[in-house]
Amino acid sequence: MSKTSIPPIFDPAHGPVSGGLIGSPLASAGIQARNFTAMVGIPAPAIAPDFYTPDALVSDVERLCDPGEPVSDTRLLNVAVKYFFAYVHEDAHRDPVPYGELAGLFEQFSRHQSMNEPGDDIEVMNRLRMWSSVLRVLADAPRAAHVMRAVLAQAETSSGCGPFVGVDIGAGTGIMLLALQILARRSGFSDIQTLGYQCDQVSGERTHDLVHSLGAGSVMLADPTRPNAFGLVRGRAVNFVANEVMAGIQQSLTADNCFHKYQTFLETVGDSLDQAVFFPEGLIAHSAATRASVILARENGFQPPAEYLDEKFIPQGLILEGKVLPMHKLGSDFYRYLT
């Protein structure tokens, strides 16, 4: 951040960002689940796209944890789509996933808010509806894969000395905790604690179960706006601080779901954050009501100016490795694998 020159206000009225999305424009639409099945499942849904392997999710994760194995976009995309599948089907992380079953689940999710079709598994459809808010994020597999890749790119900033403590103060899907666990293992750490915070009991329990089954840590059902939530972290040197909410799909940022969490966390464990990496490093966000754009970063505690604290902000760009990535380009590197 200190070496990056960023204009204080990001004004989209200055013109569109140059460059286009790679692959079909369908890949940029809001409901990635529908795109996935439309692009790679029709007209021959039994034929897997080139990137896909039927290996079990746990096998893909183990390969990524091996520092001798390269981190490839195709491997990350495999993890993203199989994580979505395993979120819905308990214990599915252990078994190979036939492509037809995977594509079928994405197709079901693309219409899960509508009426069931004859032959639908009612229990599966009910799960899709119950965990809809989390699955909407996971269904955008290119974004999930891009987020994991960005986290793993921090490997050179981490070494395997001492314990590794990673915290996600806005854990929803658990995908960020999985990325932190992979990062720590690739960096040579053996004593690893990755801990996420989630307030929604319905999805939080499922997220914890899946994260824990993959050996990727725990999800606490606790309110991160309360200092006592960080009792397990206080006094320990923190290596990595993440916030999955910052990279969410069509997620407005408010005092309740973002700003108060950062404020409480920084005030509670601030003395332990000297060497911590933050993901994202920062965010450019816009308030339509006030026409104000702000930069949220470690330097300002991820807080907007006080007069805007009660406003809703829409993320416009992530600051990663000192560069601004427009939100519409998050995941764009992976679209070509779906076309």
mmCIF file of C-alpha atoms in Angstrom:
data_model
loop_
_atom_site.group_PDB
_atom_site.id
_atom_site.type_symbol
_atom_site.label_atom_id
_atom_site.label_comp_id
_atom_site.label_asym_id
_atom_site.label_seq_id
_atom_site.Cartn_x
_atom_site.Cartn_y
_atom_site.Cartn_z
ATOM 1 C CA MET A 1 0.000 0.000 0.000
ATOM 2 C CA SER A 2 2.716 2.479 0.899
ATOM 3 C CA LYS A 3 4.311 2.138 -2.554
ATOM 4 C CA THR A 4 1.064 2.255 -4.461
ATOM 5 C CA SER A 5 -0.328 5.435 -5.874
ATOM 6 C CA ILE A 6 -4.106 5.288 -5.770
ATOM 7 C CA PRO A 7 -6.365 8.239 -6.526
ATOM 8 C CA PRO A 8 -8.385 9.216 -3.439
ATOM 9 C CA ILE A 9 -11.669 8.958 -5.342
ATOM 10 C CA PHE A 10 -12.592 6.335 -7.930
ATOM 11 C CA ASP A 11 -15.212 7.798 -10.243
ATOM 12 C CA PRO A 12 -16.767 5.381 -12.755
ATOM 13 C CA ALA A 13 -18.050 8.390 -14.689
ATOM 14 C CA HIS A 14 -14.522 8.876 -16.004
ATOM 15 C CA GLY A 15 -15.111 5.981 -18.358
ATOM 16 C CA PRO A 16 -15.221 2.210 -18.507
ATOM 17 C CA VAL A 17 -12.217 0.099 -17.675
ATOM 18 C CA SER A 18 -10.442 -0.907 -20.863
ATOM 19 C CA GLY A 19 -10.218 -4.549 -21.869
ATOM 20 C CA GLY A 20 -12.830 -7.263 -22.036
ATOM 21 C CA LEU A 21 -13.604 -10.536 -20.372
ATOM 22 C CA ILE A 22 -11.956 -13.647 -21.675
ATOM 23 C CA GLY A 23 -14.289 -16.158 -23.279
ATOM 24 C CA SER A 24 -18.054 -16.080 -23.518
ATOM 25 C CA PRO A 25 -19.792 -12.971 -22.129
ATOM 26 C CA LEU A 26 -22.122 -15.398 -20.371
ATOM 27 C CA ALA A 27 -19.266 -16.033 -17.962
ATOM 28 C CA SER A 28 -19.663 -12.540 -16.503
ATOM 29 C CA ALA A 29 -23.343 -12.847 -15.610
ATOM 30 C CA GLY A 30 -24.491 -12.771 -12.014
ATOM 31 C CA ILE A 31 -25.561 -16.373 -11.521
ATOM 32 C CA GLN A 32 -22.463 -18.383 -12.282
ATOM 33 C CA ALA A 33 -24.274 -21.669 -11.646
ATOM 34 C CA ARG A 34 -26.486 -21.208 -14.692
ATOM 35 C CA ASN A 35 -23.490 -20.192 -16.827
ATOM 36 C CA PHE A 36 -21.466 -23.209 -15.773
ATOM 37 C CA THR A 37 -24.058 -25.728 -16.909
ATOM 38 C CA ALA A 38 -25.004 -23.732 -19.988
ATOM 39 C CA MET A 39 -21.435 -23.482 -21.212
ATOM 40 C CA VAL A 40 -19.983 -26.852 -20.330
ATOM 41 C CA GLY A 41 -23.000 -29.062 -19.683
ATOM 42 C CA ILE A 42 -25.096 -28.505 -22.801
ATOM 43 C CA PRO A 43 -25.660 -30.123 -25.263
ATOM 44 C CA ALA A 44 -23.533 -32.991 -23.931
ATOM 45 C CA PRO A 45 -23.659 -32.789 -20.125
ATOM 46 C CA ALA A 46 -21.853 -36.115 -19.703
ATOM 47 C CA ILE A 47 -18.695 -34.779 -21.367
ATOM 48 C CA ALA A 48 -16.443 -32.999 -18.887
ATOM 49 C CA PRO A 49 -14.604 -29.808 -19.894
ATOM 50 C CA ASP A 50 -10.851 -30.014 -20.320
ATOM 51 C CA PHE A 51 -10.041 -28.531 -16.917
ATOM 52 C CA TYR A 52 -12.093 -31.076 -14.966
ATOM 53 C CA THR A 53 -10.731 -34.177 -13.274
ATOM 54 C CA PRO A 54 -12.927 -36.600 -11.306
ATOM 55 C CA ASP A 55 -10.451 -36.799 -8.402
ATOM 56 C CA ALA A 56 -11.835 -36.344 -4.904
ATOM 57 C CA LEU A 57 -11.740 -32.841 -3.439
ATOM 58 C CA VAL A 58 -9.473 -34.003 -0.622
ATOM 59 C CA SER A 59 -6.961 -35.282 -3.207
ATOM 60 C CA ASP A 60 -6.910 -31.957 -5.043
ATOM 61 C CA VAL A 61 -6.401 -30.132 -1.751
ATOM 62 C CA GLU A 62 -3.536 -32.423 -0.736
ATOM 63 C CA ARG A 63 -1.764 -31.769 -4.025
ATOM 64 C CA LEU A 64 -2.095 -28.026 -3.521
ATOM 65 C CA CYS A 65 -0.684 -28.360 -0.001
ATOM 66 C CA ASP A 66 2.471 -29.998 -1.395
ATOM 67 C CA PRO A 67 5.070 -27.249 -2.042
ATOM 68 C CA GLY A 68 6.573 -29.479 -4.710
ATOM 69 C CA GLU A 69 3.369 -29.304 -6.737
ATOM 70 C CA PRO A 70 2.737 -26.183 -8.837
ATOM 71 C CA VAL A 71 -0.373 -24.122 -8.188
ATOM 72 C CA SER A 72 -2.333 -24.247 -11.428
ATOM 73 C CA ASP A 73 -5.509 -22.437 -12.376
ATOM 74 C CA THR A 74 -7.114 -25.720 -13.406
ATOM 75 C CA ARG A 75 -6.395 -27.295 -10.018
ATOM 76 C CA LEU A 76 -7.880 -24.278 -8.226
ATOM 77 C CA LEU A 77 -10.965 -24.391 -10.417
ATOM 78 C CA ASN A 78 -11.378 -28.101 -9.668
ATOM 79 C CA VAL A 79 -11.239 -27.331 -5.955
ATOM 80 C CA ALA A 80 -13.796 -24.531 -6.345
ATOM 81 C CA VAL A 81 -16.440 -26.591 -8.165
ATOM 82 C CA LYS A 82 -15.946 -29.681 -5.985
ATOM 83 C CA TYR A 83 -16.102 -27.580 -2.814
ATOM 84 C CA PHE A 84 -19.516 -26.368 -3.998
ATOM 85 C CA PHE A 85 -20.567 -29.990 -4.507
ATOM 86 C CA ALA A 86 -19.193 -31.098 -1.127
ATOM 87 C CA TYR A 87 -20.961 -28.235 0.644
ATOM 88 C CA VAL A 88 -24.302 -29.699 -0.450
ATOM 89 C CA HIS A 89 -23.449 -33.404 -0.133
ATOM 90 C CA GLU A 90 -22.016 -34.444 3.231
ATOM 91 C CA ASP A 91 -18.802 -36.504 3.032
ATOM 92 C CA ALA A 92 -18.576 -35.949 -0.749
ATOM 93 C CA HIS A 93 -15.097 -34.461 -0.279
ATOM 94 C CA ARG A 94 -13.763 -37.998 0.141
ATOM 95 C CA ASP A 95 -14.954 -39.467 -3.145
ATOM 96 C CA PRO A 96 -14.379 -38.865 -6.868
ATOM 97 C CA VAL A 97 -17.131 -36.704 -8.360
ATOM 98 C CA PRO A 98 -18.437 -37.737 -11.805
ATOM 99 C CA TYR A 99 -18.831 -34.668 -13.962
ATOM 100 C CA GLY A 100 -22.457 -35.444 -14.759
ATOM 101 C CA GLU A 101 -23.377 -35.291 -11.062
ATOM 102 C CA LEU A 102 -21.501 -32.044 -10.609
ATOM 103 C CA ALA A 103 -23.116 -30.367 -13.620
ATOM 104 C CA GLY A 104 -26.501 -31.650 -12.495
ATOM 105 C CA LEU A 105 -26.132 -29.978 -9.101
ATOM 106 C CA PHE A 106 -25.123 -26.661 -10.680
ATOM 107 C CA GLU A 107 -28.169 -26.912 -12.955
ATOM 108 C CA GLN A 108 -30.415 -27.541 -9.966
ATOM 109 C CA PHE A 109 -28.946 -24.580 -8.140
ATOM 110 C CA SER A 110 -29.549 -22.306 -11.128
ATOM 111 C CA ARG A 111 -33.302 -22.828 -10.547
ATOM 112 C CA HIS A 112 -33.375 -23.568 -6.817
ATOM 113 C CA GLN A 113 -35.592 -20.587 -6.020
ATOM 114 C CA SER A 114 -38.247 -21.845 -8.417
ATOM 115 C CA MET A 115 -40.549 -24.865 -8.124
ATOM 116 C CA ASN A 116 -39.102 -28.358 -8.145
ATOM 117 C CA GLU A 117 -39.037 -30.320 -11.368
ATOM 118 C CA PRO A 118 -40.333 -33.906 -11.489
ATOM 119 C CA GLY A 119 -37.504 -36.184 -10.442
ATOM 120 C CA ASP A 120 -35.714 -33.590 -8.278
ATOM 121 C CA ASP A 121 -34.368 -34.841 -4.992
ATOM 122 C CA ILE A 122 -36.468 -32.797 -2.563
ATOM 123 C CA GLU A 123 -33.901 -33.011 0.221
ATOM 124 C CA VAL A 124 -31.141 -31.695 -2.048
ATOM 125 C CA MET A 125 -33.332 -28.851 -3.300
ATOM 126 C CA ASN A 126 -34.164 -27.913 0.296
ATOM 127 C CA ARG A 127 -30.460 -27.787 1.138
ATOM 128 C CA LEU A 128 -29.823 -25.522 -1.848
ATOM 129 C CA ARG A 129 -32.498 -23.156 -0.583
ATOM 130 C CA MET A 130 -31.412 -23.344 3.053
ATOM 131 C CA TRP A 131 -27.777 -22.487 2.236
ATOM 132 C CA SER A 132 -28.576 -20.260 -0.718
ATOM 133 C CA SER A 133 -26.656 -17.188 0.471
ATOM 134 C CA VAL A 134 -23.422 -19.152 0.845
ATOM 135 C CA LEU A 135 -23.900 -21.259 -2.278
ATOM 136 C CA ARG A 136 -24.429 -18.144 -4.393
ATOM 137 C CA VAL A 137 -20.843 -17.208 -3.608
ATOM 138 C CA LEU A 138 -19.455 -20.700 -4.192
ATOM 139 C CA ALA A 139 -21.417 -21.120 -7.427
ATOM 140 C CA ASP A 140 -19.282 -18.372 -8.948
ATOM 141 C CA ALA A 141 -16.391 -20.825 -9.246
ATOM 142 C CA PRO A 142 -14.075 -18.485 -11.215
ATOM 143 C CA ARG A 143 -14.208 -15.900 -8.421
ATOM 144 C CA ALA A 144 -13.639 -18.520 -5.737
ATOM 145 C CA ALA A 145 -10.642 -19.883 -7.655
ATOM 146 C CA HIS A 146 -9.240 -16.377 -8.173
ATOM 147 C CA VAL A 147 -9.518 -15.570 -4.475
ATOM 148 C CA MET A 148 -7.632 -18.759 -3.574
ATOM 149 C CA ARG A 149 -4.920 -17.971 -6.120
ATOM 150 C CA ALA A 150 -4.507 -14.460 -4.725
ATOM 151 C CA VAL A 151 -4.095 -15.825 -1.194
ATOM 152 C CA LEU A 152 -1.556 -18.444 -2.304
ATOM 153 C CA ALA A 153 0.420 -15.737 -4.106
ATOM 154 C CA GLN A 154 1.429 -14.525 -0.621
ATOM 155 C CA ALA A 155 3.670 -17.568 -0.143
ATOM 156 C CA GLU A 156 6.849 -15.524 -0.390
ATOM 157 C CA THR A 157 5.696 -13.399 2.553
ATOM 158 C CA SER A 158 5.373 -16.420 4.832
ATOM 159 C CA SER A 159 7.987 -18.760 6.247
ATOM 160 C CA GLY A 160 7.580 -21.949 8.228
ATOM 161 C CA CYS A 161 9.038 -20.578 11.446
ATOM 162 C CA GLY A 162 6.830 -20.764 14.532
ATOM 163 C CA PRO A 163 3.062 -21.286 14.534
ATOM 164 C CA PHE A 164 0.824 -19.990 11.752
ATOM 165 C CA VAL A 165 -2.318 -18.135 12.826
ATOM 166 C CA GLY A 166 -4.796 -17.167 10.134
ATOM 167 C CA VAL A 167 -8.101 -15.415 10.813
ATOM 168 C CA ASP A 168 -11.092 -14.753 8.565
ATOM 169 C CA ILE A 169 -13.260 -12.168 10.300
ATOM 170 C CA GLY A 170 -16.005 -12.518 7.686
ATOM 171 C CA ALA A 171 -16.076 -16.224 6.941
ATOM 172 C CA GLY A 172 -19.087 -17.312 4.934
ATOM 173 C CA THR A 173 -18.220 -20.207 2.667
ATOM 174 C CA GLY A 174 -14.972 -21.245 4.361
ATOM 175 C CA ILE A 175 -13.089 -21.121 1.052
ATOM 176 C CA MET A 176 -10.749 -18.475 2.469
ATOM 177 C CA LEU A 177 -9.865 -20.692 5.427
ATOM 178 C CA LEU A 178 -9.074 -23.526 3.028
ATOM 179 C CA ALA A 179 -6.787 -21.208 1.065
ATOM 180 C CA LEU A 180 -5.034 -20.118 4.287
ATOM 181 C CA GLN A 181 -4.478 -23.730 5.304
ATOM 182 C CA ILE A 182 -2.974 -24.525 1.890
ATOM 183 C CA LEU A 183 -0.778 -21.421 2.099
ATOM 184 C CA ALA A 184 0.533 -22.389 5.540
ATOM 185 C CA ARG A 185 1.293 -25.952 4.520
ATOM 186 C CA ARG A 186 2.998 -24.906 1.296
ATOM 187 C CA SER A 187 5.112 -22.518 3.372
ATOM 188 C CA GLY A 188 6.332 -25.298 5.653
ATOM 189 C CA PHE A 189 4.313 -24.611 8.800
ATOM 190 C CA SER A 190 3.373 -27.608 10.922
ATOM 191 C CA ASP A 191 1.619 -25.779 13.775
ATOM 192 C CA ILE A 192 -1.346 -24.194 11.997
ATOM 193 C CA GLN A 193 -4.508 -22.597 13.342
ATOM 194 C CA THR A 194 -6.986 -21.128 10.884
ATOM 195 C CA LEU A 195 -10.095 -19.659 12.441
ATOM 196 C CA GLY A 196 -13.140 -18.043 10.870
ATOM 197 C CA TYR A 197 -16.067 -16.099 12.305
ATOM 198 C CA GLN A 198 -19.657 -16.555 11.149
ATOM 199 C CA CYS A 199 -22.894 -15.303 12.710
ATOM 200 C CA ASP A 200 -25.410 -17.308 10.698
ATOM 201 C CA GLN A 201 -26.027 -20.506 12.640
ATOM 202 C CA VAL A 202 -27.669 -22.381 9.750
ATOM 203 C CA SER A 203 -24.842 -21.952 7.232
ATOM 204 C CA GLY A 204 -22.169 -21.516 9.889
ATOM 205 C CA GLU A 205 -22.538 -25.068 11.164
ATOM 206 C CA ARG A 206 -22.332 -26.514 7.664
ATOM 207 C CA THR A 207 -19.321 -24.350 6.797
ATOM 208 C CA HIS A 208 -17.552 -25.460 9.958
ATOM 209 C CA ASP A 209 -18.251 -29.136 9.273
ATOM 210 C CA LEU A 210 -16.833 -28.969 5.754
ATOM 211 C CA VAL A 211 -13.817 -26.840 6.683
ATOM 212 C CA HIS A 212 -13.042 -29.109 9.623
ATOM 213 C CA SER A 213 -13.415 -32.276 7.542
ATOM 214 C CA LEU A 214 -10.807 -30.911 5.122
ATOM 215 C CA GLY A 215 -8.402 -30.195 7.983
ATOM 216 C CA ALA A 216 -8.658 -26.483 7.270
ATOM 217 C CA GLY A 217 -9.478 -25.185 10.744
ATOM 218 C CA SER A 218 -12.688 -24.120 12.449
ATOM 219 C CA VAL A 219 -15.551 -21.692 12.066
ATOM 220 C CA MET A 220 -16.685 -19.985 15.239
ATOM 221 C CA LEU A 221 -20.365 -19.160 15.617
ATOM 222 C CA ALA A 222 -19.562 -15.869 17.275
ATOM 223 C CA ASP A 223 -20.191 -12.196 16.650
ATOM 224 C CA PRO A 224 -16.873 -10.609 15.585
ATOM 225 C CA THR A 225 -18.131 -7.172 16.600
ATOM 226 C CA ARG A 226 -17.739 -8.300 20.228
ATOM 227 C CA PRO A 227 -14.209 -8.325 21.713
ATOM 228 C CA ASN A 228 -14.707 -11.647 23.521
ATOM 229 C CA ALA A 229 -15.034 -13.391 20.153
ATOM 230 C CA PHE A 230 -11.303 -13.081 19.639
ATOM 231 C CA GLY A 231 -10.245 -14.765 22.867
ATOM 232 C CA LEU A 232 -8.408 -17.535 20.978
ATOM 233 C CA VAL A 233 -6.431 -14.991 18.967
ATOM 234 C CA ARG A 234 -5.635 -12.337 21.549
ATOM 235 C CA GLY A 235 -1.967 -12.354 22.545
ATOM 236 C CA ARG A 236 -0.848 -14.545 19.612
ATOM 237 C CA ALA A 237 1.150 -13.317 16.645
ATOM 238 C CA VAL A 238 -1.222 -13.341 13.672
ATOM 239 C CA ASN A 239 0.181 -14.189 10.251
ATOM 240 C CA PHE A 240 -2.802 -13.526 8.029
ATOM 241 C CA VAL A 241 -6.056 -11.590 8.317
ATOM 242 C CA ALA A 242 -8.727 -12.197 5.691
ATOM 243 C CA ASN A 243 -12.285 -11.097 5.139
ATOM 244 C CA GLU A 244 -14.277 -13.142 2.654
ATOM 245 C CA VAL A 245 -17.104 -10.601 2.717
ATOM 246 C CA MET A 246 -14.840 -8.105 0.933
ATOM 247 C CA ALA A 247 -14.743 -10.314 -2.173
ATOM 248 C CA GLY A 248 -18.399 -11.374 -2.062
ATOM 249 C CA ILE A 249 -20.817 -11.262 -4.970
ATOM 250 C CA GLN A 250 -23.046 -8.178 -5.026
ATOM 251 C CA GLN A 251 -22.324 -7.761 -1.320
ATOM 252 C CA SER A 252 -22.878 -4.314 0.175
ATOM 253 C CA LEU A 253 -20.490 -3.352 2.930
ATOM 254 C CA THR A 254 -21.983 -1.768 6.051
ATOM 255 C CA ALA A 255 -21.033 -1.029 9.617
ATOM 256 C CA ASP A 256 -22.666 -4.268 10.778
ATOM 257 C CA ASN A 257 -21.141 -6.706 8.296
ATOM 258 C CA CYS A 258 -17.750 -5.077 7.822
ATOM 259 C CA PHE A 259 -16.611 -1.878 9.505
ATOM 260 C CA HIS A 260 -17.464 -2.771 13.111
ATOM 261 C CA LYS A 261 -15.800 -6.176 12.692
ATOM 262 C CA TYR A 262 -12.521 -4.612 11.622
ATOM 263 C CA GLN A 263 -12.715 -1.997 14.364
ATOM 264 C CA THR A 264 -13.256 -4.588 17.096
ATOM 265 C CA PHE A 265 -10.622 -6.953 15.720
ATOM 266 C CA LEU A 266 -7.945 -4.273 15.380
ATOM 267 C CA GLU A 267 -8.662 -2.865 18.840
ATOM 268 C CA THR A 268 -8.667 -6.310 20.457
ATOM 269 C CA VAL A 269 -5.645 -7.960 18.858
ATOM 270 C CA GLY A 270 -3.876 -4.987 17.283
ATOM 271 C CA ASP A 271 -0.616 -5.570 19.174
ATOM 272 C CA SER A 272 -0.321 -8.997 17.534
ATOM 273 C CA LEU A 273 -0.655 -7.790 13.941
ATOM 274 C CA ASP A 274 2.765 -6.265 13.279
ATOM 275 C CA GLN A 275 3.740 -8.941 10.745
ATOM 276 C CA ALA A 276 0.265 -9.863 9.529
ATOM 277 C CA VAL A 277 -0.689 -9.932 5.871
ATOM 278 C CA PHE A 278 -4.156 -8.531 5.139
ATOM 279 C CA PHE A 279 -6.358 -9.861 2.371
ATOM 280 C CA PRO A 280 -7.436 -7.895 0.605
ATOM 281 C CA GLU A 281 -4.886 -5.170 1.240
ATOM 282 C CA GLY A 282 -7.624 -2.703 0.567
ATOM 283 C CA LEU A 283 -10.849 -2.023 -1.240
ATOM 284 C CA ILE A 284 -12.324 0.798 -3.289
ATOM 285 C CA ALA A 285 -16.036 1.115 -2.595
ATOM 286 C CA HIS A 286 -18.824 3.460 -3.650
ATOM 287 C CA SER A 287 -21.948 4.746 -1.908
ATOM 288 C CA ALA A 288 -24.744 5.482 -4.362
ATOM 289 C CA ALA A 289 -26.698 7.442 -1.764
ATOM 290 C CA THR A 290 -23.916 9.940 -1.098
ATOM 291 C CA ARG A 291 -22.004 9.558 -4.392
ATOM 292 C CA ALA A 292 -18.893 9.105 -2.291
ATOM 293 C CA SER A 293 -16.110 6.650 -3.022
ATOM 294 C CA VAL A 294 -13.665 5.559 -0.352
ATOM 295 C CA ILE A 295 -10.535 3.498 0.016
ATOM 296 C CA LEU A 296 -10.696 1.008 2.870
ATOM 297 C CA ALA A 297 -7.255 -0.203 3.928
ATOM 298 C CA ARG A 298 -5.161 -1.100 6.931
ATOM 299 C CA GLU A 299 -3.948 2.471 7.199
ATOM 300 C CA ASN A 300 -7.458 3.689 8.038
ATOM 301 C CA GLY A 301 -8.533 0.532 9.851
ATOM 302 C CA PHE A 302 -10.815 -0.389 6.936
ATOM 303 C CA GLN A 303 -13.123 2.410 8.038
ATOM 304 C CA PRO A 304 -14.876 5.021 5.903
ATOM 305 C CA PRO A 305 -14.885 8.617 7.108
ATOM 306 C CA ALA A 306 -17.070 8.968 10.216
ATOM 307 C CA GLU A 307 -19.782 10.856 8.344
ATOM 308 C CA TYR A 308 -20.252 7.862 6.017
ATOM 309 C CA LEU A 309 -20.179 5.106 8.623
ATOM 310 C CA ASP A 310 -23.918 4.433 8.356
ATOM 311 C CA GLU A 311 -23.920 4.228 4.557
ATOM 312 C CA LYS A 312 -23.925 1.146 2.332
ATOM 313 C CA PHE A 313 -20.932 0.754 0.059
ATOM 314 C CA ILE A 314 -20.625 -1.411 -3.040
ATOM 315 C CA PRO A 315 -17.136 -2.839 -3.733
ATOM 316 C CA GLN A 316 -15.648 -1.538 -6.975
ATOM 317 C CA GLY A 317 -12.085 -2.799 -6.842
ATOM 318 C CA LEU A 318 -9.783 -4.913 -4.708
ATOM 319 C CA ILE A 319 -6.251 -3.828 -3.866
ATOM 320 C CA LEU A 320 -4.030 -6.884 -4.257
ATOM 321 C CA GLU A 321 -0.229 -6.782 -4.245
ATOM 322 C CA GLY A 322 -0.327 -3.014 -4.531
ATOM 323 C CA LYS A 323 -2.533 -3.002 -7.635
ATOM 324 C CA VAL A 324 -6.214 -2.307 -8.127
ATOM 325 C CA LEU A 325 -8.278 -5.146 -9.579
ATOM 326 C CA PRO A 326 -11.753 -4.017 -10.708
ATOM 327 C CA MET A 327 -14.403 -6.250 -9.196
ATOM 328 C CA HIS A 328 -15.741 -7.263 -12.609
ATOM 329 C CA LYS A 329 -12.336 -8.730 -13.431
ATOM 330 C CA LEU A 330 -12.197 -10.914 -10.329
ATOM 331 C CA GLY A 331 -12.355 -14.426 -11.765
ATOM 332 C CA SER A 332 -11.981 -13.369 -15.406
ATOM 333 C CA ASP A 333 -8.734 -15.334 -15.830
ATOM 334 C CA PHE A 334 -10.708 -18.520 -15.230
ATOM 335 C CA TYR A 335 -13.633 -17.952 -17.594
ATOM 336 C CA ARG A 336 -11.810 -19.463 -20.562
ATOM 337 C CA TYR A 337 -11.820 -22.866 -18.884
ATOM 338 C CA LEU A 338 -15.630 -22.839 -18.856
ATOM 339 C CA THR A 339 -16.053 -22.046 -22.556
#
